[in-house]
């Protein structure tokens, strides 16, 4: 019985740590869930001028910038990366864990489209 109780305790702790890293759970003021199914998760991103997040994670996906941005990412290993983006620009990101700081004087808005499961990336453009 004691072994079963400890197994349940560890399972609950592991689940809570996993959920605690999810940007929509850790940073609900900056990340709002817009849509989710078994294939994708769509999240609205909003940072005011000079706002900073706590450590959180994102699955692999594409961010589409609604506004221009000058953001600083601080990765879990302490390495920093300044990111500049233009409205309408889209970028692919592998899974990562970081903090974000909006270094700009204006608010930043974007949409993160997280892809669930494994993905085969095709670099060819769709013809239309």
JSON list of C-alpha atoms in Angstrom, two decimals:
[
{"chain": "A", "resi": 1, "resn": "UNK", "atom": "CA", "xyz": [0.00, 0.00, 0.00]},
{"chain": "A", "resi": 2, "resn": "UNK", "atom": "CA", "xyz": [2.80, 2.41, 0.89]},
{"chain": "A", "resi": 3, "resn": "UNK", "atom": "CA", "xyz": [4.46, 1.79, -2.50]},
{"chain": "A", "resi": 4, "resn": "UNK", "atom": "CA", "xyz": [1.19, 2.58, -4.29]},
{"chain": "A", "resi": 5, "resn": "UNK", "atom": "CA", "xyz": [0.82, 5.86, -2.39]},
{"chain": "A", "resi": 6, "resn": "UNK", "atom": "CA", "xyz": [4.37, 6.94, -3.28]},
{"chain": "A", "resi": 7, "resn": "UNK", "atom": "CA", "xyz": [3.79, 5.99, -6.92]},
{"chain": "A", "resi": 8, "resn": "UNK", "atom": "CA", "xyz": [0.68, 8.18, -7.01]},
{"chain": "A", "resi": 9, "resn": "UNK", "atom": "CA", "xyz": [2.50, 11.07, -5.28]},
{"chain": "A", "resi": 10, "resn": "UNK", "atom": "CA", "xyz": [5.37, 10.95, -7.79]},
{"chain": "A", "resi": 11, "resn": "UNK", "atom": "CA", "xyz": [2.95, 10.72, -10.74]},
{"chain": "A", "resi": 12, "resn": "UNK", "atom": "CA", "xyz": [1.03, 13.79, -9.53]},
{"chain": "A", "resi": 13, "resn": "UNK", "atom": "CA", "xyz": [4.27, 15.73, -8.99]},
{"chain": "A", "resi": 14, "resn": "UNK", "atom": "CA", "xyz": [5.55, 14.82, -12.46]},
{"chain": "A", "resi": 15, "resn": "UNK", "atom": "CA", "xyz": [2.26, 15.86, -14.05]},
{"chain": "A", "resi": 16, "resn": "UNK", "atom": "CA", "xyz": [2.17, 19.16, -12.15]},
{"chain": "A", "resi": 17, "resn": "UNK", "atom": "CA", "xyz": [5.76, 19.95, -13.19]},
{"chain": "A", "resi": 18, "resn": "UNK", "atom": "CA", "xyz": [4.89, 19.26, -16.83]},
{"chain": "A", "resi": 19, "resn": "UNK", "atom": "CA", "xyz": [1.80, 21.46, -16.70]},
{"chain": "A", "resi": 20, "resn": "UNK", "atom": "CA", "xyz": [3.64, 24.19, -14.79]},
{"chain": "A", "resi": 21, "resn": "UNK", "atom": "CA", "xyz": [6.00, 24.70, -17.73]},
{"chain": "A", "resi": 22, "resn": "UNK", "atom": "CA", "xyz": [3.18, 25.26, -20.24]},
{"chain": "A", "resi": 23, "resn": "UNK", "atom": "CA", "xyz": [3.15, 28.97, -21.15]},
{"chain": "A", "resi": 24, "resn": "UNK", "atom": "CA", "xyz": [-0.66, 29.19, -20.89]},
{"chain": "A", "resi": 25, "resn": "UNK", "atom": "CA", "xyz": [-0.48, 27.83, -17.32]},
{"chain": "A", "resi": 26, "resn": "UNK", "atom": "CA", "xyz": [2.63, 29.66, -16.09]},
{"chain": "A", "resi": 27, "resn": "UNK", "atom": "CA", "xyz": [2.01, 32.98, -17.86]},
{"chain": "A", "resi": 28, "resn": "UNK", "atom": "CA", "xyz": [-1.75, 33.38, -18.42]},
{"chain": "A", "resi": 29, "resn": "UNK", "atom": "CA", "xyz": [-1.32, 37.16, -18.58]},
{"chain": "A", "resi": 30, "resn": "UNK", "atom": "CA", "xyz": [0.90, 36.79, -21.65]},
{"chain": "A", "resi": 31, "resn": "UNK", "atom": "CA", "xyz": [-0.40, 33.57, -23.28]},
{"chain": "A", "resi": 32, "resn": "UNK", "atom": "CA", "xyz": [-4.09, 32.81, -23.94]},
{"chain": "A", "resi": 33, "resn": "UNK", "atom": "CA", "xyz": [-5.30, 29.53, -25.41]},
{"chain": "A", "resi": 34, "resn": "UNK", "atom": "CA", "xyz": [-7.31, 30.23, -28.59]},
{"chain": "A", "resi": 35, "resn": "UNK", "atom": "CA", "xyz": [-7.80, 26.70, -29.95]},
{"chain": "A", "resi": 36, "resn": "UNK", "atom": "CA", "xyz": [-6.58, 23.18, -29.25]},
{"chain": "A", "resi": 37, "resn": "UNK", "atom": "CA", "xyz": [-7.14, 19.68, -30.60]},
{"chain": "A", "resi": 38, "resn": "UNK", "atom": "CA", "xyz": [-5.00, 16.54, -30.86]},
{"chain": "A", "resi": 39, "resn": "UNK", "atom": "CA", "xyz": [-2.85, 18.05, -33.68]},
{"chain": "A", "resi": 40, "resn": "UNK", "atom": "CA", "xyz": [-2.25, 21.72, -32.76]},
{"chain": "A", "resi": 41, "resn": "UNK", "atom": "CA", "xyz": [-2.47, 24.31, -30.02]},
{"chain": "A", "resi": 42, "resn": "UNK", "atom": "CA", "xyz": [-3.03, 27.96, -31.02]},
{"chain": "A", "resi": 43, "resn": "UNK", "atom": "CA", "xyz": [-2.00, 30.54, -28.43]},
{"chain": "A", "resi": 44, "resn": "UNK", "atom": "CA", "xyz": [-2.34, 34.34, -28.50]},
{"chain": "A", "resi": 45, "resn": "UNK", "atom": "CA", "xyz": [0.77, 36.16, -27.21]},
{"chain": "A", "resi": 46, "resn": "UNK", "atom": "CA", "xyz": [0.67, 39.65, -25.67]},
{"chain": "A", "resi": 47, "resn": "UNK", "atom": "CA", "xyz": [3.49, 41.51, -23.89]},
{"chain": "A", "resi": 48, "resn": "UNK", "atom": "CA", "xyz": [3.29, 45.14, -22.83]},
{"chain": "A", "resi": 49, "resn": "UNK", "atom": "CA", "xyz": [6.34, 47.39, -23.10]},
{"chain": "A", "resi": 50, "resn": "UNK", "atom": "CA", "xyz": [9.19, 46.11, -20.90]},
{"chain": "A", "resi": 51, "resn": "UNK", "atom": "CA", "xyz": [7.14, 43.20, -19.52]},
{"chain": "A", "resi": 52, "resn": "UNK", "atom": "CA", "xyz": [9.02, 40.03, -18.64]},
{"chain": "A", "resi": 53, "resn": "UNK", "atom": "CA", "xyz": [7.84, 36.44, -18.23]},
{"chain": "A", "resi": 54, "resn": "UNK", "atom": "CA", "xyz": [8.76, 33.65, -15.86]},
{"chain": "A", "resi": 55, "resn": "UNK", "atom": "CA", "xyz": [10.46, 30.51, -17.15]},
{"chain": "A", "resi": 56, "resn": "UNK", "atom": "CA", "xyz": [8.09, 28.51, -19.35]},
{"chain": "A", "resi": 57, "resn": "UNK", "atom": "CA", "xyz": [8.18, 26.13, -22.32]},
{"chain": "A", "resi": 58, "resn": "UNK", "atom": "CA", "xyz": [6.74, 25.83, -25.80]},
{"chain": "A", "resi": 59, "resn": "UNK", "atom": "CA", "xyz": [6.36, 22.73, -27.97]},
{"chain": "A", "resi": 60, "resn": "UNK", "atom": "CA", "xyz": [7.63, 22.87, -31.55]},
{"chain": "A", "resi": 61, "resn": "UNK", "atom": "CA", "xyz": [5.71, 25.31, -33.69]},
{"chain": "A", "resi": 62, "resn": "UNK", "atom": "CA", "xyz": [5.40, 28.49, -35.69]},
{"chain": "A", "resi": 63, "resn": "UNK", "atom": "CA", "xyz": [5.07, 31.98, -34.28]},
{"chain": "A", "resi": 64, "resn": "UNK", "atom": "CA", "xyz": [3.36, 34.60, -36.45]},
{"chain": "A", "resi": 65, "resn": "UNK", "atom": "CA", "xyz": [4.14, 38.15, -35.38]},
{"chain": "A", "resi": 66, "resn": "UNK", "atom": "CA", "xyz": [1.19, 40.54, -35.41]},
{"chain": "A", "resi": 67, "resn": "UNK", "atom": "CA", "xyz": [3.31, 43.52, -34.38]},
{"chain": "A", "resi": 68, "resn": "UNK", "atom": "CA", "xyz": [6.97, 44.40, -34.62]},
{"chain": "A", "resi": 69, "resn": "UNK", "atom": "CA", "xyz": [9.10, 43.31, -31.71]},
{"chain": "A", "resi": 70, "resn": "UNK", "atom": "CA", "xyz": [12.42, 43.54, -29.96]},
{"chain": "A", "resi": 71, "resn": "UNK", "atom": "CA", "xyz": [12.37, 40.65, -27.51]},
{"chain": "A", "resi": 72, "resn": "UNK", "atom": "CA", "xyz": [15.07, 39.06, -25.38]},
{"chain": "A", "resi": 73, "resn": "UNK", "atom": "CA", "xyz": [14.87, 35.32, -24.86]},
{"chain": "A", "resi": 74, "resn": "UNK", "atom": "CA", "xyz": [16.83, 33.91, -21.92]},
{"chain": "A", "resi": 75, "resn": "UNK", "atom": "CA", "xyz": [17.15, 30.15, -22.36]},
{"chain": "A", "resi": 76, "resn": "UNK", "atom": "CA", "xyz": [17.19, 27.75, -19.43]},
{"chain": "A", "resi": 77, "resn": "UNK", "atom": "CA", "xyz": [21.00, 27.48, -19.73]},
{"chain": "A", "resi": 78, "resn": "UNK", "atom": "CA", "xyz": [21.29, 31.27, -19.20]},
{"chain": "A", "resi": 79, "resn": "UNK", "atom": "CA", "xyz": [22.17, 32.11, -22.81]},
{"chain": "A", "resi": 80, "resn": "UNK", "atom": "CA", "xyz": [20.37, 35.21, -24.10]},
{"chain": "A", "resi": 81, "resn": "UNK", "atom": "CA", "xyz": [19.17, 35.91, -27.62]},
{"chain": "A", "resi": 82, "resn": "UNK", "atom": "CA", "xyz": [17.73, 39.19, -28.89]},
{"chain": "A", "resi": 83, "resn": "UNK", "atom": "CA", "xyz": [14.96, 38.62, -31.42]},
{"chain": "A", "resi": 84, "resn": "UNK", "atom": "CA", "xyz": [13.74, 41.29, -33.83]},
{"chain": "A", "resi": 85, "resn": "UNK", "atom": "CA", "xyz": [10.64, 40.71, -35.91]},
{"chain": "A", "resi": 86, "resn": "UNK", "atom": "CA", "xyz": [8.34, 42.51, -38.31]},
{"chain": "A", "resi": 87, "resn": "UNK", "atom": "CA", "xyz": [4.53, 42.30, -38.49]},
{"chain": "A", "resi": 88, "resn": "UNK", "atom": "CA", "xyz": [3.45, 39.27, -40.52]},
{"chain": "A", "resi": 89, "resn": "UNK", "atom": "CA", "xyz": [6.78, 37.50, -40.17]},
{"chain": "A", "resi": 90, "resn": "UNK", "atom": "CA", "xyz": [6.57, 33.80, -39.32]},
{"chain": "A", "resi": 91, "resn": "UNK", "atom": "CA", "xyz": [9.30, 31.65, -37.75]},
{"chain": "A", "resi": 92, "resn": "UNK", "atom": "CA", "xyz": [9.65, 27.97, -36.87]},
{"chain": "A", "resi": 93, "resn": "UNK", "atom": "CA", "xyz": [10.88, 27.07, -33.37]},
{"chain": "A", "resi": 94, "resn": "UNK", "atom": "CA", "xyz": [11.86, 23.64, -32.04]},
{"chain": "A", "resi": 95, "resn": "UNK", "atom": "CA", "xyz": [10.63, 22.82, -28.52]},
{"chain": "A", "resi": 96, "resn": "UNK", "atom": "CA", "xyz": [12.27, 25.21, -26.06]},
{"chain": "A", "resi": 97, "resn": "UNK", "atom": "CA", "xyz": [12.18, 26.62, -22.53]},
{"chain": "A", "resi": 98, "resn": "UNK", "atom": "CA", "xyz": [12.92, 30.28, -21.80]},
{"chain": "A", "resi": 99, "resn": "UNK", "atom": "CA", "xyz": [11.90, 33.63, -20.35]},
{"chain": "A", "resi": 100, "resn": "UNK", "atom": "CA", "xyz": [10.85, 36.53, -22.56]},
{"chain": "A", "resi": 101, "resn": "UNK", "atom": "CA", "xyz": [11.39, 40.25, -22.06]},
{"chain": "A", "resi": 102, "resn": "UNK", "atom": "CA", "xyz": [9.84, 42.85, -24.36]},
{"chain": "A", "resi": 103, "resn": "UNK", "atom": "CA", "xyz": [12.63, 45.41, -24.78]},
{"chain": "A", "resi": 104, "resn": "UNK", "atom": "CA", "xyz": [10.45, 47.66, -26.93]},
{"chain": "A", "resi": 105, "resn": "UNK", "atom": "CA", "xyz": [8.49, 50.79, -26.07]},
{"chain": "A", "resi": 106, "resn": "UNK", "atom": "CA", "xyz": [5.30, 49.34, -27.59]},
{"chain": "A", "resi": 107, "resn": "UNK", "atom": "CA", "xyz": [3.21, 46.24, -26.94]},
{"chain": "A", "resi": 108, "resn": "UNK", "atom": "CA", "xyz": [4.02, 43.01, -28.76]},
{"chain": "A", "resi": 109, "resn": "UNK", "atom": "CA", "xyz": [1.35, 40.67, -30.16]},
{"chain": "A", "resi": 110, "resn": "UNK", "atom": "CA", "xyz": [1.75, 37.34, -31.87]},
{"chain": "A", "resi": 111, "resn": "UNK", "atom": "CA", "xyz": [0.22, 33.91, -32.38]},
{"chain": "A", "resi": 112, "resn": "UNK", "atom": "CA", "xyz": [2.02, 30.65, -31.56]},
{"chain": "A", "resi": 113, "resn": "UNK", "atom": "CA", "xyz": [0.83, 27.57, -33.43]},
{"chain": "A", "resi": 114, "resn": "UNK", "atom": "CA", "xyz": [2.24, 24.58, -31.60]},
{"chain": "A", "resi": 115, "resn": "UNK", "atom": "CA", "xyz": [2.40, 21.28, -33.47]},
{"chain": "A", "resi": 116, "resn": "UNK", "atom": "CA", "xyz": [1.76, 18.20, -31.35]},
{"chain": "A", "resi": 117, "resn": "UNK", "atom": "CA", "xyz": [3.60, 14.94, -31.95]},
{"chain": "A", "resi": 118, "resn": "UNK", "atom": "CA", "xyz": [6.36, 14.35, -34.47]},
{"chain": "A", "resi": 119, "resn": "UNK", "atom": "CA", "xyz": [6.49, 16.44, -37.62]},
{"chain": "A", "resi": 120, "resn": "UNK", "atom": "CA", "xyz": [8.18, 15.88, -40.95]},
{"chain": "A", "resi": 121, "resn": "UNK", "atom": "CA", "xyz": [9.26, 19.35, -42.08]},
{"chain": "A", "resi": 122, "resn": "UNK", "atom": "CA", "xyz": [9.00, 19.89, -45.82]},
{"chain": "A", "resi": 123, "resn": "UNK", "atom": "CA", "xyz": [10.95, 22.92, -47.00]},
{"chain": "A", "resi": 124, "resn": "UNK", "atom": "CA", "xyz": [9.22, 23.13, -50.39]},
{"chain": "A", "resi": 125, "resn": "UNK", "atom": "CA", "xyz": [6.69, 25.92, -50.87]},
{"chain": "A", "resi": 126, "resn": "UNK", "atom": "CA", "xyz": [3.18, 24.92, -51.69]},
{"chain": "A", "resi": 127, "resn": "UNK", "atom": "CA", "xyz": [2.31, 25.74, -55.27]},
{"chain": "A", "resi": 128, "resn": "UNK", "atom": "CA", "xyz": [-0.97, 27.38, -55.84]}
]
